[in-house]
PDB file of C-alpha atoms in Angstrom:
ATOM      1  CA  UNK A   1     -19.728 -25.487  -9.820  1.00  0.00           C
ATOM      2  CA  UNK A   2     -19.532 -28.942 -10.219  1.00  0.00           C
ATOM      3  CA  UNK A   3     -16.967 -31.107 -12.168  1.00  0.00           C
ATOM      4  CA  UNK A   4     -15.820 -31.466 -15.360  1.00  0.00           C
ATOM      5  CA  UNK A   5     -13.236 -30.352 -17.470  1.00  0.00           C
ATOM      6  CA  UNK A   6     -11.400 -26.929 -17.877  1.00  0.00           C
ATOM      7  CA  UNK A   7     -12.245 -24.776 -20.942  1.00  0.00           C
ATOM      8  CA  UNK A   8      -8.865 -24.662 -22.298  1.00  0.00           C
ATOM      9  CA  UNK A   9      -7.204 -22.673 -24.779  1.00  0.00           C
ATOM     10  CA  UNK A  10      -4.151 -23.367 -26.660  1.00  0.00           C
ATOM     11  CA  UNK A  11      -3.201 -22.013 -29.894  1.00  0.00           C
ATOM     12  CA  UNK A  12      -0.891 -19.886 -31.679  1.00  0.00           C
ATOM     13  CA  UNK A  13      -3.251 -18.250 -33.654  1.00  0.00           C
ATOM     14  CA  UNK A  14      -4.042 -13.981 -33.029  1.00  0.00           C
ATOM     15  CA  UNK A  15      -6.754 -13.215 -31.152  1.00  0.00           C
ATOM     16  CA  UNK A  16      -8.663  -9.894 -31.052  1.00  0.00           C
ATOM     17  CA  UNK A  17     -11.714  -9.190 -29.052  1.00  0.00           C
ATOM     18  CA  UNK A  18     -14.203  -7.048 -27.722  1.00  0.00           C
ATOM     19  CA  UNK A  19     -17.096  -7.272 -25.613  1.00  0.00           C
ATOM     20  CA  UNK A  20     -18.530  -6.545 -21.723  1.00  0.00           C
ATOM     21  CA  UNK A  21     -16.129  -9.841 -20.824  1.00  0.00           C
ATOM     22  CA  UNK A  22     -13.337 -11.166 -23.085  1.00  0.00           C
ATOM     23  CA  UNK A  23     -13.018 -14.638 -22.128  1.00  0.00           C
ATOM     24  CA  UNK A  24     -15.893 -15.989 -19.901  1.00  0.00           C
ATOM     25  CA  UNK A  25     -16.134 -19.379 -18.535  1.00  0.00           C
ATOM     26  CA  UNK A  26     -18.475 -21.105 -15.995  1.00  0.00           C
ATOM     27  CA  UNK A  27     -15.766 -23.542 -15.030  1.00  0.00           C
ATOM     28  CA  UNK A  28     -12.215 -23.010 -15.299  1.00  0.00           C
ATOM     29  CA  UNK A  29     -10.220 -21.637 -17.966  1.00  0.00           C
ATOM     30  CA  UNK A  30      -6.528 -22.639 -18.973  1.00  0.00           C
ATOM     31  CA  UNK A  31      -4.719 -20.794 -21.655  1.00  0.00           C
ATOM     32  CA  UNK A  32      -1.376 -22.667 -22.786  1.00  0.00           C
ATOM     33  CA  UNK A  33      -0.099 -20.385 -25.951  1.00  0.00           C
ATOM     34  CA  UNK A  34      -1.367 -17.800 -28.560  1.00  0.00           C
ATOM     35  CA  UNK A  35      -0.822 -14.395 -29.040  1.00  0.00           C
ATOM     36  CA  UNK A  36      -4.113 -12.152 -27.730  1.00  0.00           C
ATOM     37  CA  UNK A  37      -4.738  -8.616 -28.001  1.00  0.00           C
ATOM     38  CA  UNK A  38      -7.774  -7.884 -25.597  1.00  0.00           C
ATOM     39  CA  UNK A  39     -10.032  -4.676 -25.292  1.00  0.00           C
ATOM     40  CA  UNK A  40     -13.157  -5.200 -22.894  1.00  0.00           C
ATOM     41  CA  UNK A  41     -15.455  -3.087 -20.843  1.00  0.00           C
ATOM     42  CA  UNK A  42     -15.505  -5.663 -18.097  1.00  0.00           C
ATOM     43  CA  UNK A  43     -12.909  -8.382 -17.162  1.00  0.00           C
ATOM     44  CA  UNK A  44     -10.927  -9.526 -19.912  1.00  0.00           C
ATOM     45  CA  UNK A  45     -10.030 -13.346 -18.629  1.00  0.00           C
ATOM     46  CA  UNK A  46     -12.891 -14.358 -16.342  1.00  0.00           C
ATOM     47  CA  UNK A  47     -13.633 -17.399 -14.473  1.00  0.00           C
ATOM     48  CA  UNK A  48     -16.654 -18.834 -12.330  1.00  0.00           C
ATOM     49  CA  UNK A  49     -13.822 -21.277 -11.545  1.00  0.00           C
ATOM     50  CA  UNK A  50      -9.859 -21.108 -11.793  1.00  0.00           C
ATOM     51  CA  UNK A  51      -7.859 -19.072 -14.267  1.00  0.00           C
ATOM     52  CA  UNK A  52      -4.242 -20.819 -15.414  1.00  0.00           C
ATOM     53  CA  UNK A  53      -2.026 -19.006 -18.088  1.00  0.00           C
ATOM     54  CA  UNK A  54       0.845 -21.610 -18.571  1.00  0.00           C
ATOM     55  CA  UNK A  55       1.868 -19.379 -21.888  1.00  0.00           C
ATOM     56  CA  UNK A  56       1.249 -17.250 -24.795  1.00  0.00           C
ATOM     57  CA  UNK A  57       1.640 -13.358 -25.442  1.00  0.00           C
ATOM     58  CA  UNK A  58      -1.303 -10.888 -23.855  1.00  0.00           C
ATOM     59  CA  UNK A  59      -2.202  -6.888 -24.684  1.00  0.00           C
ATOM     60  CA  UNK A  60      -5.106  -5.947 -21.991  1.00  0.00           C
ATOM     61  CA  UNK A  61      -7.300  -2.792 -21.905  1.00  0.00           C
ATOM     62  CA  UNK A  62     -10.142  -3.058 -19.613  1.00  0.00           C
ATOM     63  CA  UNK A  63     -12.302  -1.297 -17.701  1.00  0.00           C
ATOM     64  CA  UNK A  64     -12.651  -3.758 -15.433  1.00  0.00           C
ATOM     65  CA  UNK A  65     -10.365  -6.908 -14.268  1.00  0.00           C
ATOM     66  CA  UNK A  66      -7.712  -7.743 -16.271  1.00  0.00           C
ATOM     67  CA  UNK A  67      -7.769 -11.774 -15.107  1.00  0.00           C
ATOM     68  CA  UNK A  68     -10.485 -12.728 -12.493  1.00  0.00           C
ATOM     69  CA  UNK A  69     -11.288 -15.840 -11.134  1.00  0.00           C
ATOM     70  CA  UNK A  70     -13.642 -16.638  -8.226  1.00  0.00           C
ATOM     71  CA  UNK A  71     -11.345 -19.312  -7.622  1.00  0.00           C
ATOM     72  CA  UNK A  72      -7.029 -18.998  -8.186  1.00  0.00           C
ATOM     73  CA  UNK A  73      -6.116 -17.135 -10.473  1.00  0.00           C
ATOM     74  CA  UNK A  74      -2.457 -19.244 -11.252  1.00  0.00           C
ATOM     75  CA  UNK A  75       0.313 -17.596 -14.263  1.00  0.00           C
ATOM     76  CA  UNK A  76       3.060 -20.545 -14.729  1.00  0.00           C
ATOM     77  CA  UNK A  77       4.892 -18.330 -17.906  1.00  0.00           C
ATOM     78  CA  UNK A  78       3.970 -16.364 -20.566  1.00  0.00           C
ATOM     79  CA  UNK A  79       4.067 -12.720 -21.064  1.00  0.00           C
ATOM     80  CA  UNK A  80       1.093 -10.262 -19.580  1.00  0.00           C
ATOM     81  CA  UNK A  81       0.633  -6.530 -20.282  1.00  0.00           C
ATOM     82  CA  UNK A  82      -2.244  -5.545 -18.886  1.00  0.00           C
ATOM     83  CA  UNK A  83      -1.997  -1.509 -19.967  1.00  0.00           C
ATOM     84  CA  UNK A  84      -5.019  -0.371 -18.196  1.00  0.00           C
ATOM     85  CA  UNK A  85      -7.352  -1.643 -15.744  1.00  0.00           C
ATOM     86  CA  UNK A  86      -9.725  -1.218 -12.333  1.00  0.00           C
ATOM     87  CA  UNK A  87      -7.904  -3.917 -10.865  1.00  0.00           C
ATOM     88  CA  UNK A  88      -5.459  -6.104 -12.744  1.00  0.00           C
ATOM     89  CA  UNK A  89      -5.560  -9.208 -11.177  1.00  0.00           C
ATOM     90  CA  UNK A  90      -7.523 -10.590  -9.390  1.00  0.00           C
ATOM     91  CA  UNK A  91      -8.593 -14.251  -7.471  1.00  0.00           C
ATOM     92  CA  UNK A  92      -9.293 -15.891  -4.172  1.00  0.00           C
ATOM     93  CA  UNK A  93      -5.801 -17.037  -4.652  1.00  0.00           C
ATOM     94  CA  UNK A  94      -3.066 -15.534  -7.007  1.00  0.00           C
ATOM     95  CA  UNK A  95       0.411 -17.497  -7.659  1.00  0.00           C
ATOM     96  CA  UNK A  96       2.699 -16.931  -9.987  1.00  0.00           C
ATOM     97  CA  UNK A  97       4.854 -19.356 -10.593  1.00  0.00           C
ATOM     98  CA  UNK A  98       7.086 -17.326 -13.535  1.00  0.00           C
ATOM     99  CA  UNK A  99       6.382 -15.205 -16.444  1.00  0.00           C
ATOM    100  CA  UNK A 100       6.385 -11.658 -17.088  1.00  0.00           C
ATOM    101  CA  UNK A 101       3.801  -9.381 -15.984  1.00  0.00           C
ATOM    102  CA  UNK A 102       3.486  -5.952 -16.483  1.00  0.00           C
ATOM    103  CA  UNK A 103       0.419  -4.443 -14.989  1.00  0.00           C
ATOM    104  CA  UNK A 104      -1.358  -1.038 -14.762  1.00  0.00           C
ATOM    105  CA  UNK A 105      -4.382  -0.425 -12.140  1.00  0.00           C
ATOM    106  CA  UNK A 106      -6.384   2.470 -11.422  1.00  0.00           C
ATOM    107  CA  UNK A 107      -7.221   0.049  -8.139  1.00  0.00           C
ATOM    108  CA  UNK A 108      -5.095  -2.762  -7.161  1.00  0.00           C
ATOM    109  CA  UNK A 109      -2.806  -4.182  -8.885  1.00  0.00           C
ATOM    110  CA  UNK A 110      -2.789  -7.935  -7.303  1.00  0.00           C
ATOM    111  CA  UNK A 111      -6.058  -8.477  -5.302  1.00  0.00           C
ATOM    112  CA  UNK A 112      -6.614 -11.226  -2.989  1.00  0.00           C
ATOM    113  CA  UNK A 113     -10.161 -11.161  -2.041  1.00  0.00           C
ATOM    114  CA  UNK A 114     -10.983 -13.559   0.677  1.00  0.00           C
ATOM    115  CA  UNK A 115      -9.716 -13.462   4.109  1.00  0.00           C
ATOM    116  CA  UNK A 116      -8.759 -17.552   3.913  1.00  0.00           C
ATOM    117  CA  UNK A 117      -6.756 -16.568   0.300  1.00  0.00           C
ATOM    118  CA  UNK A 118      -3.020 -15.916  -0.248  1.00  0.00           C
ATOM    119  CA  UNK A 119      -0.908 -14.287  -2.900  1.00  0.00           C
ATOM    120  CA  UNK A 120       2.083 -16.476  -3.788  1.00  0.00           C
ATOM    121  CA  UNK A 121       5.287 -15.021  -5.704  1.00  0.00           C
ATOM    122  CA  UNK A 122       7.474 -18.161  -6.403  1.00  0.00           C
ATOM    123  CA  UNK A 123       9.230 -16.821  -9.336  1.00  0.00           C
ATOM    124  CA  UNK A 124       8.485 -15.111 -12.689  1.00  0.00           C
ATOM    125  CA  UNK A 125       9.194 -10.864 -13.645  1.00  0.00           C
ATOM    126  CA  UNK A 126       6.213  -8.664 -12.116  1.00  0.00           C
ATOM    127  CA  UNK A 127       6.007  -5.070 -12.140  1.00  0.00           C
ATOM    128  CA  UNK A 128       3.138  -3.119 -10.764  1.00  0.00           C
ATOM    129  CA  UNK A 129       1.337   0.525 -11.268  1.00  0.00           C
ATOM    130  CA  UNK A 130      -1.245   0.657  -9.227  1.00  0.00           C
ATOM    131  CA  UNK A 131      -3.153   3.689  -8.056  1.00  0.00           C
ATOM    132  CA  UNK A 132      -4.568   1.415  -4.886  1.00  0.00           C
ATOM    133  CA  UNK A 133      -2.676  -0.602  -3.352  1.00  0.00           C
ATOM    134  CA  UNK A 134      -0.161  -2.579  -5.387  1.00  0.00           C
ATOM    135  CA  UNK A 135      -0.178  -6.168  -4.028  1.00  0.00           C
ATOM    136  CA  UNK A 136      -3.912  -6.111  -1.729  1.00  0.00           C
ATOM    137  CA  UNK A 137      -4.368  -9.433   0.330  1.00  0.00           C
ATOM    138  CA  UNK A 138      -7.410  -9.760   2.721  1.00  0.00           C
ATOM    139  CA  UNK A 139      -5.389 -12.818   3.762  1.00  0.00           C
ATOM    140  CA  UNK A 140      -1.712 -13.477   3.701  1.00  0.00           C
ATOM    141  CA  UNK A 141       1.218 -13.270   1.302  1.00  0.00           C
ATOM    142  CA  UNK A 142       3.978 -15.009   0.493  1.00  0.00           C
ATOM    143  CA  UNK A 143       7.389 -14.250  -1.552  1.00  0.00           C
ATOM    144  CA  UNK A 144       9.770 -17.505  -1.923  1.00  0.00           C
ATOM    145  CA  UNK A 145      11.165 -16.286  -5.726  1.00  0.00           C
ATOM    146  CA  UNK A 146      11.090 -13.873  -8.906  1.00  0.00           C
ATOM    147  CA  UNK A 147      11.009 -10.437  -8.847  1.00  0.00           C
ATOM    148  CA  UNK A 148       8.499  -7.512  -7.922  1.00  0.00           C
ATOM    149  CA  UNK A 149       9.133  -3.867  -8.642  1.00  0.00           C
ATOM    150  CA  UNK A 150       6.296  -1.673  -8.022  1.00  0.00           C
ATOM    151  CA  UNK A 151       4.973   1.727  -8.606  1.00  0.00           C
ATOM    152  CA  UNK A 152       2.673   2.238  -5.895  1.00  0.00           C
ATOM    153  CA  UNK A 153      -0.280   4.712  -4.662  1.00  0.00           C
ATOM    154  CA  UNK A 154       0.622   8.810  -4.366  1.00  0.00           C
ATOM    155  CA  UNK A 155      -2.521   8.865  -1.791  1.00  0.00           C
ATOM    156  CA  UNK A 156      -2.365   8.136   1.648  1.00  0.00           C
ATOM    157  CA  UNK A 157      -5.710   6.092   1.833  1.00  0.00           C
ATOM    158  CA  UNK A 158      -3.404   2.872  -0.019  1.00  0.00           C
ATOM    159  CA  UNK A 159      -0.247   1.419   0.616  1.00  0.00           C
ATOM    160  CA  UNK A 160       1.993   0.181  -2.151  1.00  0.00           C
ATOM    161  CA  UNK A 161       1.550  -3.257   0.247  1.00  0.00           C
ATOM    162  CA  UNK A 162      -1.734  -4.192   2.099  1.00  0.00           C
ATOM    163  CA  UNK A 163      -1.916  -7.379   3.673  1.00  0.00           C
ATOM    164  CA  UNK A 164      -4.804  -8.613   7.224  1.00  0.00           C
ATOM    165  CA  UNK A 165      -2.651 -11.326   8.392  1.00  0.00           C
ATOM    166  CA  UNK A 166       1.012 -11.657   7.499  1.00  0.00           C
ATOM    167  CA  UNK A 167       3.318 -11.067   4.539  1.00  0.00           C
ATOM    168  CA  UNK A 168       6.676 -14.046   4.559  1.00  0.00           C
ATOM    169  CA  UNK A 169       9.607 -13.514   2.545  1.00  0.00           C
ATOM    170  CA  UNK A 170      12.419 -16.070   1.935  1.00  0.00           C
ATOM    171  CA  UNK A 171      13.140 -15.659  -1.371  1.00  0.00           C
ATOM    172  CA  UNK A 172      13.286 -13.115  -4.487  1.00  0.00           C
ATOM    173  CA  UNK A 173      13.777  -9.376  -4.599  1.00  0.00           C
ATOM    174  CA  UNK A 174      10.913  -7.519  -3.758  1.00  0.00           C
ATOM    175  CA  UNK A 175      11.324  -3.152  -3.835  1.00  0.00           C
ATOM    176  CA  UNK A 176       7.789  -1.393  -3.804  1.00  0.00           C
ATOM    177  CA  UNK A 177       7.586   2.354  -3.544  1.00  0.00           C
ATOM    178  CA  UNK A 178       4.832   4.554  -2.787  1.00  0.00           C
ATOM    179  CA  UNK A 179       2.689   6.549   0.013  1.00  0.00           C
ATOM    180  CA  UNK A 180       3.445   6.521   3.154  1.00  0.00           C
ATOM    181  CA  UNK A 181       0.586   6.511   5.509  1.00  0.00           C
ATOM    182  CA  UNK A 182      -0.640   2.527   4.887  1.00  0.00           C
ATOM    183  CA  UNK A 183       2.392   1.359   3.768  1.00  0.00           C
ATOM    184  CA  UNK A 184       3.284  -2.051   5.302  1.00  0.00           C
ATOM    185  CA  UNK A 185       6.395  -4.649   4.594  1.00  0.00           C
ATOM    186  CA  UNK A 186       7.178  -7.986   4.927  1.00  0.00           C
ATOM    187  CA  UNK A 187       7.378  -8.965   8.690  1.00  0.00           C
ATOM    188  CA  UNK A 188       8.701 -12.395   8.618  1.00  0.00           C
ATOM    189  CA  UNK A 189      10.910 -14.403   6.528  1.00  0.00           C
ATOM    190  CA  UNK A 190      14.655 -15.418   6.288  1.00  0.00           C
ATOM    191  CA  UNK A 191      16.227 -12.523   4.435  1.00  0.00           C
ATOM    192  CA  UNK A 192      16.099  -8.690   6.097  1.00  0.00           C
ATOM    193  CA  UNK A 193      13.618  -5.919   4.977  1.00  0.00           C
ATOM    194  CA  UNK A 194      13.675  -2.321   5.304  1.00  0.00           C
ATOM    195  CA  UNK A 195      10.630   0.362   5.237  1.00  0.00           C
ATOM    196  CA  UNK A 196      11.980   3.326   4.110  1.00  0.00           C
ATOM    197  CA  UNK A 197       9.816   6.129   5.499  1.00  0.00           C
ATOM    198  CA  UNK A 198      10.687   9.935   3.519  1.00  0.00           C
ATOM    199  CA  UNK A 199       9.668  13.266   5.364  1.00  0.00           C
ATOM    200  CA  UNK A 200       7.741  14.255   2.268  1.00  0.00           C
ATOM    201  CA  UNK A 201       7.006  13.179  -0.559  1.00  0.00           C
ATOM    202  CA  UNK A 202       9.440  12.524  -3.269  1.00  0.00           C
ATOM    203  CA  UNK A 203       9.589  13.758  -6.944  1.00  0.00           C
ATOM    204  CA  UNK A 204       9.329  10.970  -9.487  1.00  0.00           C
ATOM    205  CA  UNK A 205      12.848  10.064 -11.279  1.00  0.00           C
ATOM    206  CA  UNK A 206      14.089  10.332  -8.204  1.00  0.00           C
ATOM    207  CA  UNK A 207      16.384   7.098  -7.795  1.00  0.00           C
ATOM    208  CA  UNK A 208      17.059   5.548  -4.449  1.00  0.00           C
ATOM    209  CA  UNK A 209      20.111   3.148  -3.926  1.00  0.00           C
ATOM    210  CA  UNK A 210      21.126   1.111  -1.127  1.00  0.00           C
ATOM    211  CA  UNK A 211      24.882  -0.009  -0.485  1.00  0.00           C
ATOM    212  CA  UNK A 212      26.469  -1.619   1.868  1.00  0.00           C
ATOM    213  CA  UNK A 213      29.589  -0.250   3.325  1.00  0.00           C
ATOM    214  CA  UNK A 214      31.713  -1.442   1.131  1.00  0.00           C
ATOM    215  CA  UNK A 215      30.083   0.484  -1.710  1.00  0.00           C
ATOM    216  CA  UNK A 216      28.187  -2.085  -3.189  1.00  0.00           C
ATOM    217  CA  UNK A 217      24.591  -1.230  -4.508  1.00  0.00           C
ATOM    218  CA  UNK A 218      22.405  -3.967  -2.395  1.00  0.00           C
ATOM    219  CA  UNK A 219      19.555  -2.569  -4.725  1.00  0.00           C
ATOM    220  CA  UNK A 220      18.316   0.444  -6.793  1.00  0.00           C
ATOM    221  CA  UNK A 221      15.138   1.939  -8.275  1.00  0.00           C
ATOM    222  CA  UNK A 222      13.741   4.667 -10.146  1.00  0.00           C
ATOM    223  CA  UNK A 223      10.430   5.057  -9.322  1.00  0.00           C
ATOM    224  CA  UNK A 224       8.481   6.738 -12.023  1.00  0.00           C
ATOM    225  CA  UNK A 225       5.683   8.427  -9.830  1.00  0.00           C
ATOM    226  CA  UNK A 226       6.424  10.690  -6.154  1.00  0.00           C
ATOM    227  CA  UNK A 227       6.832   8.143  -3.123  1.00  0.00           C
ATOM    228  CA  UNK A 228       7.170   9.109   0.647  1.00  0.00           C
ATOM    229  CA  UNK A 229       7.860   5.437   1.922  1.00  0.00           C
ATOM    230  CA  UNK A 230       9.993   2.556  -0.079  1.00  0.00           C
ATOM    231  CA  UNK A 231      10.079  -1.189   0.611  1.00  0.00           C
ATOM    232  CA  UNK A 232      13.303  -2.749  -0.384  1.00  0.00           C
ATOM    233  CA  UNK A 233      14.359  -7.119   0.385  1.00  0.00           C
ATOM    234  CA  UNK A 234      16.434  -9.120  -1.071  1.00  0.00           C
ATOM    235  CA  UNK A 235      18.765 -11.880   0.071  1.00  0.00           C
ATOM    236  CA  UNK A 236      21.714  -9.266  -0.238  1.00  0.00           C
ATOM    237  CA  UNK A 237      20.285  -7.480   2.700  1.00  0.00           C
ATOM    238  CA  UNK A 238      21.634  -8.979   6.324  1.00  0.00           C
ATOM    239  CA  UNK A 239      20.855  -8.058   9.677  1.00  0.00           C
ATOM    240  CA  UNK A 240      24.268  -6.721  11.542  1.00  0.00           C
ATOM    241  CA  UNK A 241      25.676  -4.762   8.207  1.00  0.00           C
ATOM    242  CA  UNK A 242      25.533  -1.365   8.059  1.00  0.00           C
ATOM    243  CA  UNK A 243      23.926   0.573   5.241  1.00  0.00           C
ATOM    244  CA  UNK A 244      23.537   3.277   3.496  1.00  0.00           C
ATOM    245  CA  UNK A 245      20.757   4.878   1.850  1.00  0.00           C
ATOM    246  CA  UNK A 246      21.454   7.606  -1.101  1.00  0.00           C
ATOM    247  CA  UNK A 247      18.947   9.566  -3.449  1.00  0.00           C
ATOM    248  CA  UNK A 248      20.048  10.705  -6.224  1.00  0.00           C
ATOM    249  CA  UNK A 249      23.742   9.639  -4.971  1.00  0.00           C
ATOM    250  CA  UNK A 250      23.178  12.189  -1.967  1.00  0.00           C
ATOM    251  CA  UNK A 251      23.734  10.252   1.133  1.00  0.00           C
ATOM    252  CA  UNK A 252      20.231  10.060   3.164  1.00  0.00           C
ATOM    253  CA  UNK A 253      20.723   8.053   6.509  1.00  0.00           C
ATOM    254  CA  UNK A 254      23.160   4.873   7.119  1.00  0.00           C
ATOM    255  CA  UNK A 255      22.019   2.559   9.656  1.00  0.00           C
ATOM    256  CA  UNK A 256      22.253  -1.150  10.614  1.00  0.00           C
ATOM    257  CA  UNK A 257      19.585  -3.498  10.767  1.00  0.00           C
ATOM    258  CA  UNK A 258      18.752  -6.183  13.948  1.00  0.00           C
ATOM    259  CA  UNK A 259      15.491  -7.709  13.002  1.00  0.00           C
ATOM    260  CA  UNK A 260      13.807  -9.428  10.130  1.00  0.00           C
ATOM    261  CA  UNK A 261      11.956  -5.870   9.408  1.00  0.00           C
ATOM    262  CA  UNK A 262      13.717  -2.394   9.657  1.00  0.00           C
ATOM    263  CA  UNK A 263      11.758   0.591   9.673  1.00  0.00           C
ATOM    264  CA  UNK A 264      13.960   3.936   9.004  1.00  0.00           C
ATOM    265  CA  UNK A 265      13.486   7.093   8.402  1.00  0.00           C
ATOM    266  CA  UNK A 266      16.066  10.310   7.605  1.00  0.00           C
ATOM    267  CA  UNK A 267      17.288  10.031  10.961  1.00  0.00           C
ATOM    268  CA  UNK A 268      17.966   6.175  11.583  1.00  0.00           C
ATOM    269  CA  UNK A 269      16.238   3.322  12.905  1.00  0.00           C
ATOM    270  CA  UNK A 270      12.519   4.081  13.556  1.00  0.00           C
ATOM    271  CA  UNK A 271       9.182   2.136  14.475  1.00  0.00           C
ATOM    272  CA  UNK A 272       6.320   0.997  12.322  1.00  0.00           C
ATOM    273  CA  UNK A 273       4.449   4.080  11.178  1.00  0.00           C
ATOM    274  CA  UNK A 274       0.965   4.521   9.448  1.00  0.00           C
ATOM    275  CA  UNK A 275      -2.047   2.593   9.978  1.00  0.00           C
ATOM    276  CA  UNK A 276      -1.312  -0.620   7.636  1.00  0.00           C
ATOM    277  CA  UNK A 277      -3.663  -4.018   7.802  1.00  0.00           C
ATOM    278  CA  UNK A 278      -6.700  -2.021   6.700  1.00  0.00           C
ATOM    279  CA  UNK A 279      -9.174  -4.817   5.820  1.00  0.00           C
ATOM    280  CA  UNK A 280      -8.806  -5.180   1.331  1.00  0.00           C
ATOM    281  CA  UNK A 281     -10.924  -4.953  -1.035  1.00  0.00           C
ATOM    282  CA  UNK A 282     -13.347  -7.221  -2.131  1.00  0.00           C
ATOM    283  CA  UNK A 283     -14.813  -7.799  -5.328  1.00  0.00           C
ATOM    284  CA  UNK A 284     -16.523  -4.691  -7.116  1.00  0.00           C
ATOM    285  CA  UNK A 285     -19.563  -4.682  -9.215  1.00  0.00           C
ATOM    286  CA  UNK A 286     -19.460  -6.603 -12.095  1.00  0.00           C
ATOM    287  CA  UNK A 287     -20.729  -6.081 -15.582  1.00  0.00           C
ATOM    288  CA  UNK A 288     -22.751  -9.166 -16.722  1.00  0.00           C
TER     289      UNK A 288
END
């Protein structure tokens, strides 16, 4: 499209809608406050252009997208709970500057559709149930902030994280737990990440804890679906400590990490399992 200015939205006023598409705009849209309660068969934000939420209060149920842009999608603050959704977001760029999101896919939860696009996490509160793969980049990814818990796939055709080039970490705690055969982890950075590979799957509720050996919990989750593999960084977690992984407070494996990326299963130190890098997806049909 050519120039011109963003549609822009910013009010405090409720909103309720319903239709194939929410919110539809040929250009860009920016939403800066409001309160909105969206139901929509198709994508509830959409944009030919770029989608920016620097504010205001969301409720999403959609068959479709939650927030799509053909362009970047970008979320600067604001709260988003997006309670249902094919994909929940979804852009040829996604950053998220801060916020809290909240999102539930029967796809992907974050989708990065073009090979030349990257997911950014700089700050903000992001948790993810995704039935796909939980954060999907045909491109790269990159983690510098915030925090990302996620609830990830049961089936072996997703990985909680799916990434074609390279996923960088320097910053924020990321933990991501889910299936086992795609799953994938950040491989470069400045702060250590483990893969946590299970022999079998894992009963929801089941809580896994990492401490160091001191005792001190480095991290701890509860995911709230099964999980054979579980991704765990955070700037607690350093390359020559040893660790210890416990479920349930049953001690699973200790071990002590060397590299940027540790992959271990209930015996120690392992290698990269599973396929991983499996090209994303792309955008689905779309309701008009």
């Amino acid at each position: 499209m050519g120039g011109g200015h963003p549609d822009e939205i910013s009010t405090t006023d409720d909103t309720e809608t319903e239709s194939f598409k929410a919110f539809k705009c040929s250009q860009s849209l920016v939403i800066s406050g409001g309160t909105f309660t969206v139901s929509s068969t198709d994508d509830a934000l959409h944009a030919n252009g770029d989608v920016t939420v620097n504010g205001g209060t969301f409720t999403i149920q959609t068959g479709d997208d939650g927030i799509h842009a053909d362009g970047t999608v970008k979320i600067t603050a604001g709260t988003i709970t997006i309670k249902n959704s094919y994909e929940a977001i979804e852009g040829k760029n996604i950053t998220v500057e801060g916020g809290k999101i909240s999102m539930t896919a029967s796809d992907d939860g974050f989708n990065v559709n073009d090979a030349s696009g990257v997911l950014t996490i700089n700050g903000g509160e992001v948790y993810i149930d995704a039935d796909g793969d939980g954060m999907d980049s045909n491109g790269t990814i990159k983690m510098t902030g915030g925090t990302v818990y996620m609830d990830g796939p049961t089936n072996d055709g997703n990985g909680p994280i799916d990434y074609d080039k390279d996923f960088s970490i320097t910053g924020g705690t990321l933990i991501a737990a889910g299936s086992s055969g795609m799953a994938q982890s950040p491989e470069s950075g400045t702060h250590a990440s483990i893969l946590m590979y299970f022999t079998s799957s894992q009963a929801a509720q089941s809580t896994v804890t990492l401490k160091d050996s001191s005792g001190n919990v480095i991290a701890t989750y509860t995911p709230s679906k099964q999980y054979a593999s579980i991704v765990i960084s955070t700037p607690k977690l350093k390359t020559g400590t040893t660790y210890t992984v416990y479920k349930n407070n049953t001690k699973v494996v200790s071990f002590t990490p060397s590299d940027t990326t540790t992959y271990v299963n209930e015996s120690g130190i392992t290698t990269k399992q599973g396929m991983g890098g499996r090209q994303g997806g792309g955008m689905g049909q779309k309701f008009r």
